[in-house]
């Protein structure tokens, strides 16, 4: 027994009990202070009382390995090597029973005491992790041999409710259903490992080593017995019977467990409903909703447009800030303030893809150009020289910086049919800016009455811009040049956030309001929409899915405007652009190092044709046209229709020829700076 309650207090000295026999496996009953062990030399199962130091035999004829103690059922379980079976001994009734027999080379038995579930490793050529029970439920393979490489030393950890095992020299783990497999620390050749609270421990030759679960190598070790075979943890808190409360496996609740006098009650997060198995779920809305980021609680919510009902999207481990929803492809885009990334997924949380990683800068907000599907964003860095407005090509993930050296850019709004890009700044100068969508022709609205513009919304029907002023707590509007400006309404006692326009109404959020507010965009009068939800945190970005035609610029929506990479709508038509550090060729269509193929009907493929090939193609089309005319003299005209109101066919085509690997990332710990800083 080593005392490892503190690193500094541990020495290489240890307490020991001299026990006769050949001991290879043992288990500990902490409450009774009894060590159960197998004397393989005499083929007996024994117990040793730590306090009285008395030793006695409780079963004979055993060739057991991987001994486990179930402190709930008061059972000892082990694998019988001779019969390839799993046996148990009841401490209460002093009887032995066979649970499973004729197994395929079983090893590494471990027990989940609160549910009576047992796990083991099975197989000869390929090794799998299998689940069973004391009640002899049919064994089920959790992780098949094709996903494992010689696993051993399997253990269920009651603290994390996960399975841990050794695979070569690496400690790996999974949920108890076999999902969420993770690799952890390299033990450099451990023969036995275990998880204990926030630590890993293992035996390696004559040493016992420990490391925090977040470490990548052993952080502390000391010499122990030579030729060590087995190890167990002696801790009272690991063998408490707390069934029916929230202390064990969250009471069986997926999300919120509320202790009660007679047990517990399961509840769900806002926007989810409790299911019969105590899990939480809800039907994701696919139309007519407002999507909103709850920055405080790391979630994205849907608000039904007609009823104001709330639905939570199945996205976890995020710190969402900016938000954009592509209504044509049903794709959700969001920026994460912790990981400094832009990610896309379906509304059901599937096909999560890393779109762009920024490094030191944080994406504030997002906007989609429905002419091309490209994603625009504002990025706020530590200084104004690291802040900018950029765009990511939707299919190639190429990036271009459009506007740089600006003061804390926050929101962004696009008006593709006019070729305009709008944004807000609230750094050393607080302004509303406008430029062409390629970043040129920068223009700032008159700032006499604008104090702290925060979020923007464009109204295509009236050609007006709406914004929230976080200093005056007002909602204001002007024309697209900043003229005819006036205050529509005030929201006293609240710091206003995002705003969107839908038909006759505005929808907006505020830090001190646990709801989305609906307002008439002409009169400023508030409309009853939804009640307060105390579960809401800081609601940031909004986007809306409704039955409105998306604004596009035909100069870019048809054949990508003949551009080989970026097509940028402008007030006079369109301009072509290339990713950062790549120039346009003299034709002002093609990027250096690229050739260009013009493909119509929404399909963009950026390979090229040589001039001779293009000539042959033109002549072939002319020849075919003449042949068609001869064959059908009654036809007087030929009409060809282009459309880009949906991008589905574009992405379907590109998916066939180009697949970007899905990248993963871990949560960080850095929050968001207050915009008043």
XYZ file of C-alpha atoms in Angstrom:
677
model
C 0.000 0.000 0.000
C 1.392 3.362 -1.115
C -0.013 6.585 0.307
C -0.397 8.870 -2.716
C -2.706 11.558 -1.309
C -0.134 14.268 -2.100
C 2.892 14.457 -4.294
C 5.180 16.124 -1.778
C 4.167 13.808 1.077
C 4.869 10.579 -0.838
C 8.037 8.642 -0.220
C 9.352 5.423 -1.691
C 8.457 3.599 1.514
C 5.272 1.574 1.545
C 3.216 -0.583 3.899
C 2.971 -4.265 3.079
C 1.378 -7.524 4.223
C 3.298 -10.714 3.787
C 0.841 -13.254 2.350
C 1.796 -16.785 1.437
C 1.033 -18.119 -2.001
C 1.301 -16.998 -5.602
C -0.860 -13.876 -5.983
C -1.615 -12.515 -9.465
C -4.921 -10.673 -9.015
C -6.815 -9.041 -6.147
C -9.748 -6.701 -5.397
C -10.535 -4.391 -2.478
C -13.704 -3.888 -0.412
C -12.962 -0.466 1.030
C -15.904 -0.311 3.458
C -15.123 -3.656 5.099
C -11.364 -3.152 4.664
C -11.003 -6.570 3.086
C -8.654 -7.584 0.302
C -9.839 -10.514 -1.803
C -7.154 -12.341 -3.769
C -6.506 -15.497 -5.734
C -3.738 -17.841 -4.618
C -3.035 -19.401 -7.988
C -0.448 -21.721 -6.498
C -3.125 -23.474 -4.413
C -6.097 -22.630 -6.707
C -8.097 -20.937 -3.958
C -9.935 -17.642 -3.493
C -9.058 -15.973 -0.191
C -9.801 -12.846 1.798
C -7.502 -10.821 4.033
C -8.784 -8.386 6.686
C -6.578 -5.304 6.737
C -7.470 -4.413 10.339
C -7.264 -7.813 12.037
C -4.805 -9.251 9.506
C -6.856 -12.466 9.530
C -6.845 -14.547 6.372
C -9.321 -17.224 5.272
C -10.293 -19.285 2.234
C -13.733 -18.595 0.742
C -13.682 -20.771 -2.419
C -11.535 -23.554 -3.846
C -10.641 -24.977 -7.219
C -10.185 -21.598 -8.828
C -7.820 -20.721 -11.680
C -9.116 -17.163 -11.677
C -7.708 -14.022 -13.209
C -8.929 -10.398 -13.335
C -10.703 -10.451 -9.957
C -13.295 -7.666 -9.402
C -15.486 -6.664 -6.461
C -19.036 -5.347 -6.976
C -19.695 -3.355 -3.788
C -23.402 -2.879 -4.618
C -24.320 -6.538 -5.183
C -21.544 -7.726 -2.834
C -20.239 -10.064 -5.533
C -16.770 -11.149 -6.543
C -16.376 -11.708 -10.268
C -13.522 -13.230 -12.227
C -12.543 -14.979 -15.446
C -11.941 -18.714 -15.139
C -8.996 -19.472 -17.385
C -9.581 -23.227 -17.756
C -13.194 -23.034 -18.854
C -13.149 -19.681 -20.711
C -15.994 -18.568 -18.464
C -16.996 -15.695 -16.181
C -17.782 -16.707 -12.597
C -19.106 -14.887 -9.545
C -19.086 -15.535 -5.793
C -21.770 -14.030 -3.547
C -20.257 -12.757 -0.323
C -23.745 -12.737 1.193
C -24.843 -16.288 0.309
C -21.347 -17.812 0.019
C -22.303 -19.431 -3.303
C -20.500 -19.619 -6.637
C -22.256 -19.314 -10.021
C -21.290 -19.367 -13.689
C -22.429 -16.219 -15.517
C -21.109 -16.966 -19.044
C -19.335 -20.027 -20.413
C -17.546 -21.065 -23.629
C -16.370 -17.525 -24.297
C -13.738 -16.650 -26.896
C -10.533 -16.176 -24.880
C -11.930 -13.626 -22.364
C -9.683 -11.313 -20.317
C -9.636 -8.019 -18.397
C -12.992 -8.299 -16.636
C -14.280 -5.050 -15.089
C -17.532 -4.160 -13.299
C -19.900 -1.179 -13.337
C -21.398 -1.739 -9.873
C -24.306 0.707 -9.948
C -25.918 -1.037 -12.918
C -24.600 -4.588 -12.521
C -22.941 -4.364 -15.949
C -19.727 -6.233 -16.681
C -17.223 -5.651 -19.479
C -14.380 -7.769 -20.808
C -12.032 -8.175 -23.754
C -12.739 -11.114 -26.056
C -11.177 -12.785 -29.070
C -8.056 -14.617 -30.186
C -6.894 -13.159 -33.510
C -8.748 -9.867 -33.154
C -9.681 -8.503 -29.723
C -13.023 -6.759 -29.053
C -14.564 -5.062 -26.007
C -17.775 -6.817 -24.924
C -20.578 -5.907 -22.508
C -22.689 -8.292 -20.399
C -24.357 -8.348 -16.973
C -24.705 -10.388 -13.792
C -28.225 -11.232 -14.990
C -26.742 -12.910 -18.103
C -27.947 -10.452 -20.728
C -26.794 -11.489 -24.206
C -23.172 -10.282 -24.640
C -22.847 -7.320 -26.987
C -19.704 -6.165 -28.790
C -19.171 -2.464 -27.982
C -15.955 -1.878 -29.925
C -15.044 -4.414 -32.608
C -11.565 -5.806 -33.200
C -11.190 -3.764 -36.388
C -11.068 -0.578 -34.303
C -8.679 -1.935 -31.662
C -5.064 -3.072 -31.603
C -4.440 -5.678 -28.911
C -6.352 -4.018 -26.019
C -5.681 -5.058 -22.404
C -6.050 -3.841 -18.801
C -9.724 -2.842 -19.200
C -11.207 -0.787 -16.329
C -14.508 0.951 -15.648
C -13.962 4.268 -13.852
C -16.904 5.168 -11.620
C -15.934 8.863 -11.463
C -16.082 9.555 -15.194
C -18.335 6.587 -16.090
C -15.974 5.633 -18.906
C -14.057 2.543 -19.928
C -10.261 2.781 -19.997
C -7.781 0.314 -21.446
C -4.221 -0.025 -22.688
C -3.565 -0.303 -26.404
C 0.139 -0.964 -27.003
C 1.566 1.801 -24.792
C -1.361 4.264 -25.042
C -4.221 4.632 -22.548
C -7.502 4.915 -24.455
C -11.104 5.314 -23.339
C -14.720 5.345 -24.484
C -18.178 5.880 -23.128
C -19.831 2.780 -21.672
C -21.754 2.367 -24.938
C -18.513 2.149 -26.919
C -18.841 5.613 -28.444
C -16.529 8.649 -28.175
C -13.255 6.708 -28.316
C -10.295 8.853 -27.236
C -6.537 8.409 -26.976
C -4.827 9.825 -23.903
C -1.313 9.376 -22.574
C 1.694 7.309 -23.656
C 2.759 5.087 -20.740
C 5.989 3.921 -22.393
C 5.216 0.247 -21.892
C 2.770 -0.136 -18.986
C 1.565 -3.626 -18.035
C -1.412 -2.417 -15.967
C -3.163 0.960 -15.911
C -6.040 2.642 -14.086
C -7.979 5.912 -14.025
C -8.516 7.679 -10.712
C -10.510 10.929 -10.619
C -8.480 13.401 -12.726
C -5.414 11.179 -12.912
C -4.012 8.187 -14.745
C -1.798 5.642 -13.019
C 0.102 2.642 -14.308
C 2.685 -0.040 -13.515
C 5.788 -0.072 -15.681
C 8.428 -2.632 -14.695
C 9.264 -1.821 -11.041
C 7.727 1.660 -11.011
C 4.309 3.150 -10.264
C 3.584 6.309 -12.259
C 0.947 9.049 -12.176
C -0.091 11.853 -14.519
C -2.974 14.262 -14.778
C -5.432 13.398 -17.523
C -4.488 16.592 -19.341
C -0.777 15.688 -19.373
C 1.045 13.971 -22.225
C 3.614 12.060 -20.145
C 4.243 10.706 -16.662
C 4.500 13.535 -14.117
C 5.389 11.566 -10.993
C 6.704 8.098 -10.264
C 8.368 6.032 -7.589
C 9.838 2.578 -7.220
C 7.619 -0.177 -5.904
C 7.760 -3.963 -5.719
C 9.663 -5.911 -8.331
C 7.601 -7.865 -10.835
C 4.339 -6.070 -9.905
C 1.261 -7.757 -11.358
C -1.854 -5.854 -10.287
C -2.926 -2.544 -8.749
C -6.155 -1.212 -7.184
C -7.218 2.089 -5.598
C -8.255 2.261 -1.929
C -10.649 5.236 -1.699
C -13.950 5.275 0.207
C -15.604 7.741 -2.180
C -15.265 5.292 -5.085
C -17.500 2.672 -3.444
C -20.436 4.749 -2.222
C -23.933 3.490 -2.949
C -25.749 6.526 -4.266
C -28.213 4.870 -6.581
C -31.322 6.945 -7.226
C -29.584 10.259 -6.531
C -27.820 12.733 -8.791
C -24.378 11.765 -7.488
C -24.116 8.613 -9.572
C -24.070 8.968 -13.369
C -26.104 12.185 -13.020
C -29.036 10.099 -11.735
C -29.460 8.567 -15.183
C -30.464 11.990 -16.536
C -28.953 13.191 -19.775
C -28.851 16.839 -18.768
C -30.272 18.218 -15.498
C -30.737 16.065 -12.381
C -32.704 17.525 -9.459
C -32.402 15.646 -6.127
C -35.675 15.013 -4.277
C -36.583 13.406 -0.959
C -37.560 10.161 -2.628
C -34.914 10.125 -5.364
C -34.439 12.520 -8.216
C -36.179 14.226 -11.143
C -34.731 14.694 -14.628
C -35.122 17.961 -16.507
C -33.844 19.274 -19.841
C -32.146 22.417 -20.995
C -34.280 25.152 -22.538
C -35.635 24.083 -25.910
C -35.562 20.329 -25.214
C -38.180 17.898 -23.917
C -37.703 14.981 -21.547
C -38.024 11.552 -23.155
C -39.250 8.278 -21.548
C -35.637 7.091 -21.098
C -34.795 10.370 -19.287
C -32.841 11.650 -22.294
C -33.477 15.047 -23.866
C -34.500 15.660 -27.441
C -36.563 17.918 -29.666
C -37.555 18.149 -33.300
C -35.284 20.650 -35.041
C -37.191 23.286 -37.009
C -36.506 23.278 -40.741
C -38.356 26.451 -41.761
C -39.779 29.716 -40.427
C -37.511 30.241 -37.438
C -34.994 32.654 -35.974
C -31.607 31.197 -35.066
C -29.815 32.895 -32.166
C -26.525 32.300 -30.339
C -26.572 32.092 -26.535
C -22.980 33.055 -25.829
C -23.243 32.582 -22.047
C -24.310 28.947 -22.167
C -22.544 27.897 -25.366
C -25.640 26.978 -27.352
C -27.558 27.863 -30.512
C -31.340 28.139 -30.271
C -34.204 28.245 -32.734
C -37.197 30.500 -32.083
C -40.345 29.632 -34.017
C -41.530 32.699 -35.918
C -45.237 32.246 -35.279
C -45.330 31.036 -31.671
C -42.017 32.092 -30.128
C -41.399 28.505 -28.981
C -37.775 27.573 -28.309
C -35.781 24.635 -29.707
C -32.156 23.887 -28.855
C -29.857 22.663 -31.623
C -27.704 19.582 -30.812
C -24.386 21.435 -30.855
C -22.114 21.171 -27.812
C -18.702 22.327 -26.620
C -18.976 25.635 -28.418
C -18.809 29.332 -27.533
C -20.824 30.721 -30.439
C -20.855 34.394 -31.349
C -21.426 35.050 -35.069
C -24.155 33.167 -36.913
C -25.364 32.727 -40.480
C -27.855 30.223 -41.856
C -27.818 29.266 -45.531
C -31.472 28.787 -46.382
C -30.777 27.160 -49.747
C -28.546 24.347 -48.477
C -29.855 24.221 -44.875
C -26.308 24.751 -43.615
C -25.534 26.540 -40.368
C -22.357 28.604 -39.976
C -21.139 29.878 -36.629
C -17.994 31.418 -35.186
C -16.487 30.146 -31.943
C -14.917 32.736 -29.627
C -12.810 30.134 -27.826
C -11.299 28.273 -30.762
C -11.217 31.363 -33.048
C -12.777 29.368 -35.873
C -15.668 29.341 -38.333
C -17.532 26.034 -38.474
C -20.423 24.674 -40.513
C -22.888 21.889 -39.751
C -26.421 20.796 -40.438
C -29.185 21.886 -38.095
C -29.042 18.384 -36.587
C -25.375 18.861 -35.709
C -24.140 16.499 -38.436
C -21.315 16.966 -40.976
C -19.481 19.448 -38.753
C -16.693 21.018 -40.823
C -13.996 23.522 -39.946
C -14.306 26.285 -42.547
C -11.564 28.658 -41.424
C -9.189 29.053 -38.465
C -8.071 32.579 -37.640
C -5.377 32.222 -34.976
C -5.233 35.316 -32.745
C -8.279 37.091 -34.124
C -11.894 36.379 -33.242
C -14.742 36.321 -35.724
C -17.461 38.701 -34.604
C -20.156 38.129 -37.210
C -20.926 36.384 -40.491
C -22.913 37.038 -43.661
C -23.608 34.944 -46.777
C -23.553 36.233 -50.357
C -26.311 34.182 -51.989
C -24.972 35.108 -55.415
C -21.940 32.870 -54.893
C -22.429 31.188 -51.527
C -19.231 32.832 -50.229
C -18.972 33.636 -46.525
C -18.075 37.156 -45.346
C -16.997 37.923 -41.791
C -15.606 40.578 -39.463
C -12.488 39.715 -37.428
C -11.455 41.557 -34.275
C -7.798 41.224 -33.317
C -5.700 42.514 -30.403
C -4.920 45.695 -32.362
C -6.448 47.539 -35.293
C -3.662 46.198 -37.511
C -4.892 42.669 -36.852
C -8.586 43.504 -37.370
C -10.130 43.145 -40.793
C -13.048 42.046 -42.952
C -12.513 38.858 -44.933
C -14.274 36.378 -47.181
C -13.967 32.596 -47.496
C -14.683 30.835 -50.769
C -17.491 28.413 -50.074
C -16.199 25.420 -52.024
C -12.400 25.739 -51.963
C -12.050 27.430 -48.529
C -9.707 29.961 -50.153
C -9.469 33.202 -48.188
C -9.193 36.864 -49.114
C -8.795 39.919 -46.882
C -11.061 42.700 -48.181
C -10.667 45.569 -45.714
C -7.818 45.824 -43.180
C -6.617 48.183 -40.427
C -10.054 49.041 -39.068
C -11.240 49.737 -35.510
C -12.853 46.694 -33.893
C -15.239 45.684 -36.687
C -18.353 44.035 -35.295
C -21.376 43.365 -37.468
C -21.569 42.913 -41.235
C -24.461 43.079 -43.715
C -24.520 42.420 -47.471
C -26.700 43.852 -50.234
C -25.537 41.804 -53.261
C -27.993 43.203 -55.837
C -26.621 46.683 -55.050
C -23.048 45.405 -54.625
C -22.754 46.894 -51.122
C -21.027 45.692 -47.983
C -21.919 47.399 -44.663
C -20.171 47.052 -41.292
C -19.918 48.681 -37.850
C -16.820 49.763 -35.904
C -16.653 50.619 -32.209
C -12.947 51.071 -31.510
C -11.225 54.457 -31.334
C -13.847 55.625 -33.821
C -17.464 54.470 -33.865
C -18.797 54.386 -37.385
C -20.942 52.638 -39.949
C -18.980 51.854 -43.083
C -19.986 50.951 -46.596
C -17.909 49.576 -49.465
C -18.247 47.559 -52.613
C -18.270 43.850 -51.861
C -14.658 43.563 -53.058
C -13.631 45.982 -50.276
C -13.035 49.009 -52.513
C -14.715 52.430 -52.486
C -14.829 52.678 -48.686
C -17.337 55.215 -47.382
C -18.462 56.172 -43.838
C -21.886 57.413 -42.831
C -22.112 60.870 -41.250
C -21.351 60.341 -37.523
C -23.071 63.360 -35.953
C -25.887 61.360 -34.359
C -24.309 57.893 -34.409
C -22.734 57.127 -31.015
C -22.002 53.388 -30.766
C -23.408 51.425 -33.717
C -23.502 47.770 -32.806
C -25.473 45.502 -35.172
C -26.913 46.000 -38.657
C -29.857 44.788 -40.726
C -30.735 45.646 -44.317
C -34.269 45.950 -45.634
C -34.384 44.985 -49.297
C -37.977 46.152 -49.767
C -37.466 49.739 -48.650
C -33.718 50.080 -49.426
C -33.009 51.081 -45.843
C -30.498 50.107 -43.207
C -31.401 49.501 -39.536
C -28.949 49.334 -36.645
C -28.788 49.190 -32.869
C -26.906 51.909 -30.963
C -25.444 50.371 -27.784
C -24.722 53.783 -26.229
C -28.162 55.333 -26.698
C -29.994 51.970 -26.416
C -31.823 52.896 -29.581
C -32.888 51.367 -32.879
C -32.131 53.697 -35.777
C -32.498 53.694 -39.547
C -31.268 55.525 -42.635
C -31.100 55.102 -46.374
C -28.169 53.292 -47.952
C -26.085 56.491 -48.021
C -26.643 57.377 -44.364
C -29.227 60.021 -45.212
C -32.779 60.451 -43.898
C -31.621 59.089 -40.572
C -33.887 58.921 -37.515
C -34.415 57.018 -34.254
C -37.174 54.436 -34.540
C -37.377 53.442 -30.851
C -35.513 53.319 -27.536
C -35.028 50.283 -25.280
C -34.313 51.794 -21.869
C -32.118 49.841 -19.475
C -30.846 47.395 -22.073
C -27.718 47.081 -24.202
C -28.960 46.180 -27.674
C -27.367 43.431 -29.715
C -28.311 41.974 -33.084
C -31.234 42.922 -35.301
C -32.905 41.329 -38.352
C -35.700 42.449 -40.686
C -38.531 40.190 -41.806
C -41.426 41.653 -43.758
C -43.031 44.413 -41.712
C -41.160 43.605 -38.527
C -37.809 43.878 -36.799
C -36.497 41.275 -34.345
C -33.701 42.165 -31.924
C -31.887 40.990 -28.790
C -30.505 42.788 -25.738
C -28.105 41.752 -22.984
C -30.552 42.471 -20.163
C -33.538 40.889 -21.912
C -34.142 37.123 -21.799
C -36.110 37.119 -25.020
C -36.209 38.232 -28.639
C -38.313 41.361 -29.125
C -40.533 41.948 -32.155
C -41.183 45.498 -33.415
C -43.037 47.167 -36.261
C -40.330 48.625 -38.506
C -42.444 51.653 -39.453
C -44.037 52.694 -36.170
C -41.537 51.326 -33.629
C -44.362 49.727 -31.648
C -43.559 46.404 -29.944
C -45.567 43.328 -30.842
C -46.318 40.471 -28.452
C -44.015 37.656 -29.567
C -42.443 35.600 -26.771
C -42.179 35.654 -22.984
C -39.003 36.026 -20.960
C -36.845 32.932 -20.487
C -34.621 33.174 -17.394
C -32.588 30.293 -18.865
C -31.305 32.575 -21.622
C -27.882 34.127 -21.303
C -26.302 36.782 -23.494
C -28.036 36.464 -26.872
C -25.758 37.728 -29.605
C -26.302 37.006 -33.275
C -29.571 36.435 -35.128
C -30.417 35.004 -38.504
C -33.822 34.230 -39.910
C -35.230 31.503 -42.128
C -38.470 32.521 -43.793
C -40.301 32.407 -47.096
C -38.531 35.348 -48.670
C -36.587 35.404 -51.933
C -32.857 35.797 -51.325
C -31.128 38.855 -52.724
C -28.589 37.985 -55.443
C -26.536 39.794 -58.048
C -26.937 38.231 -61.525
C -23.445 39.379 -62.496
C -22.051 36.769 -60.094
C -24.880 34.268 -59.761
C -24.511 33.205 -63.420
C -21.378 31.135 -64.079
C -19.571 32.835 -61.181
C -19.284 35.960 -63.349
C -16.686 34.161 -65.525
C -14.250 34.496 -62.554
C -11.886 31.625 -61.809
C -12.021 32.193 -58.018
C -13.911 35.012 -56.266
C -16.730 36.932 -57.895
C -17.567 40.134 -56.016
C -20.844 41.960 -56.726
C -20.365 45.700 -57.181
C -22.654 48.702 -57.790
C -21.684 48.589 -61.463
C -21.664 44.829 -62.007
C -18.920 42.626 -60.613
C -15.163 42.293 -60.138
C -13.070 39.128 -59.904
C -10.602 38.430 -57.132
C -8.053 35.900 -55.928
C -7.070 34.545 -52.579
C -4.530 36.405 -50.446
C -1.088 36.847 -52.029
C -2.341 35.800 -55.486
C -2.868 38.354 -58.273
C -5.317 38.486 -61.139
C -3.971 37.890 -64.608
C -4.346 40.675 -67.206
C -7.690 39.253 -68.350
C -9.083 40.355 -64.917
C -10.840 36.996 -64.695
C -8.221 34.381 -63.919
C -5.902 34.100 -60.943
C -2.178 33.593 -61.471
C -1.259 29.946 -61.700
C -4.782 28.977 -62.728
C -6.661 28.347 -65.931
C -10.345 28.914 -66.327
C -13.336 26.963 -67.567
C -16.664 28.773 -67.816
C -19.369 26.391 -66.645
C -22.978 27.495 -66.667
C -26.030 26.336 -64.742
C -24.498 27.045 -61.326
C -21.514 24.686 -61.631
C -18.070 26.180 -60.893
C -15.022 24.132 -61.778
C -11.708 25.966 -61.664
C -9.612 24.105 -64.159
C -8.947 25.582 -67.574
C -8.999 25.315 -71.306
C -6.274 26.543 -73.634
C -7.165 29.049 -76.329
C -7.218 26.379 -79.022
C -9.609 24.274 -76.986
C -11.867 27.251 -76.431
C -11.899 27.956 -80.189
C -12.849 24.344 -80.974
C -15.605 24.509 -78.388
C -17.052 27.703 -79.895
C -16.932 26.321 -83.419
C -18.613 23.091 -82.268
C -21.451 25.053 -80.664
C -21.899 27.123 -83.863
C -21.975 23.942 -85.948
C -24.530 22.325 -83.690
C -26.682 25.442 -83.814
C -26.672 25.392 -87.605
C -27.619 21.722 -87.662
C -30.475 22.359 -85.241
C -31.700 25.216 -87.380
C -31.730 23.026 -90.496
C -33.596 20.263 -88.681
C -36.234 22.555 -87.214
C -36.913 25.493 -89.518
C -40.066 26.390 -87.623
C -38.067 27.341 -84.523
C -37.517 31.122 -84.571
C -35.640 31.707 -81.371
C -33.574 29.918 -78.770
C -33.866 30.896 -75.162
C -31.403 29.884 -72.486
C -32.307 30.443 -68.844
C -29.813 30.894 -66.022
C -30.776 30.894 -62.379
C -29.000 30.864 -59.050
C -31.764 31.102 -56.505
C -30.483 27.873 -54.926
C -26.955 26.549 -54.594
C -27.876 22.895 -54.156
C -26.669 21.737 -57.546
C -23.382 23.606 -57.119
C -22.522 21.873 -53.879
C -23.794 18.506 -55.079
C -21.478 18.710 -58.079
C -18.468 19.845 -56.095
C -19.088 17.206 -53.435
C -18.566 14.596 -56.151
C -15.161 15.929 -57.174
C -13.836 17.554 -54.031
C -14.019 16.544 -50.391
C -12.359 18.575 -47.655
C -11.321 16.510 -44.612
C -13.352 17.348 -41.535
C -11.046 18.908 -38.997
C -11.566 18.689 -35.236
C -10.612 21.043 -32.509
C -10.750 21.257 -28.746
C -12.351 23.827 -26.559
C -10.130 26.543 -25.173
C -10.627 28.625 -22.103
C -10.408 32.223 -23.269
C -13.595 34.246 -23.150
C -14.660 37.288 -25.087
C -13.599 40.832 -24.297
C -16.353 43.242 -23.405
C -17.051 45.597 -26.268
C -16.913 48.559 -23.876
C -13.166 47.923 -23.246
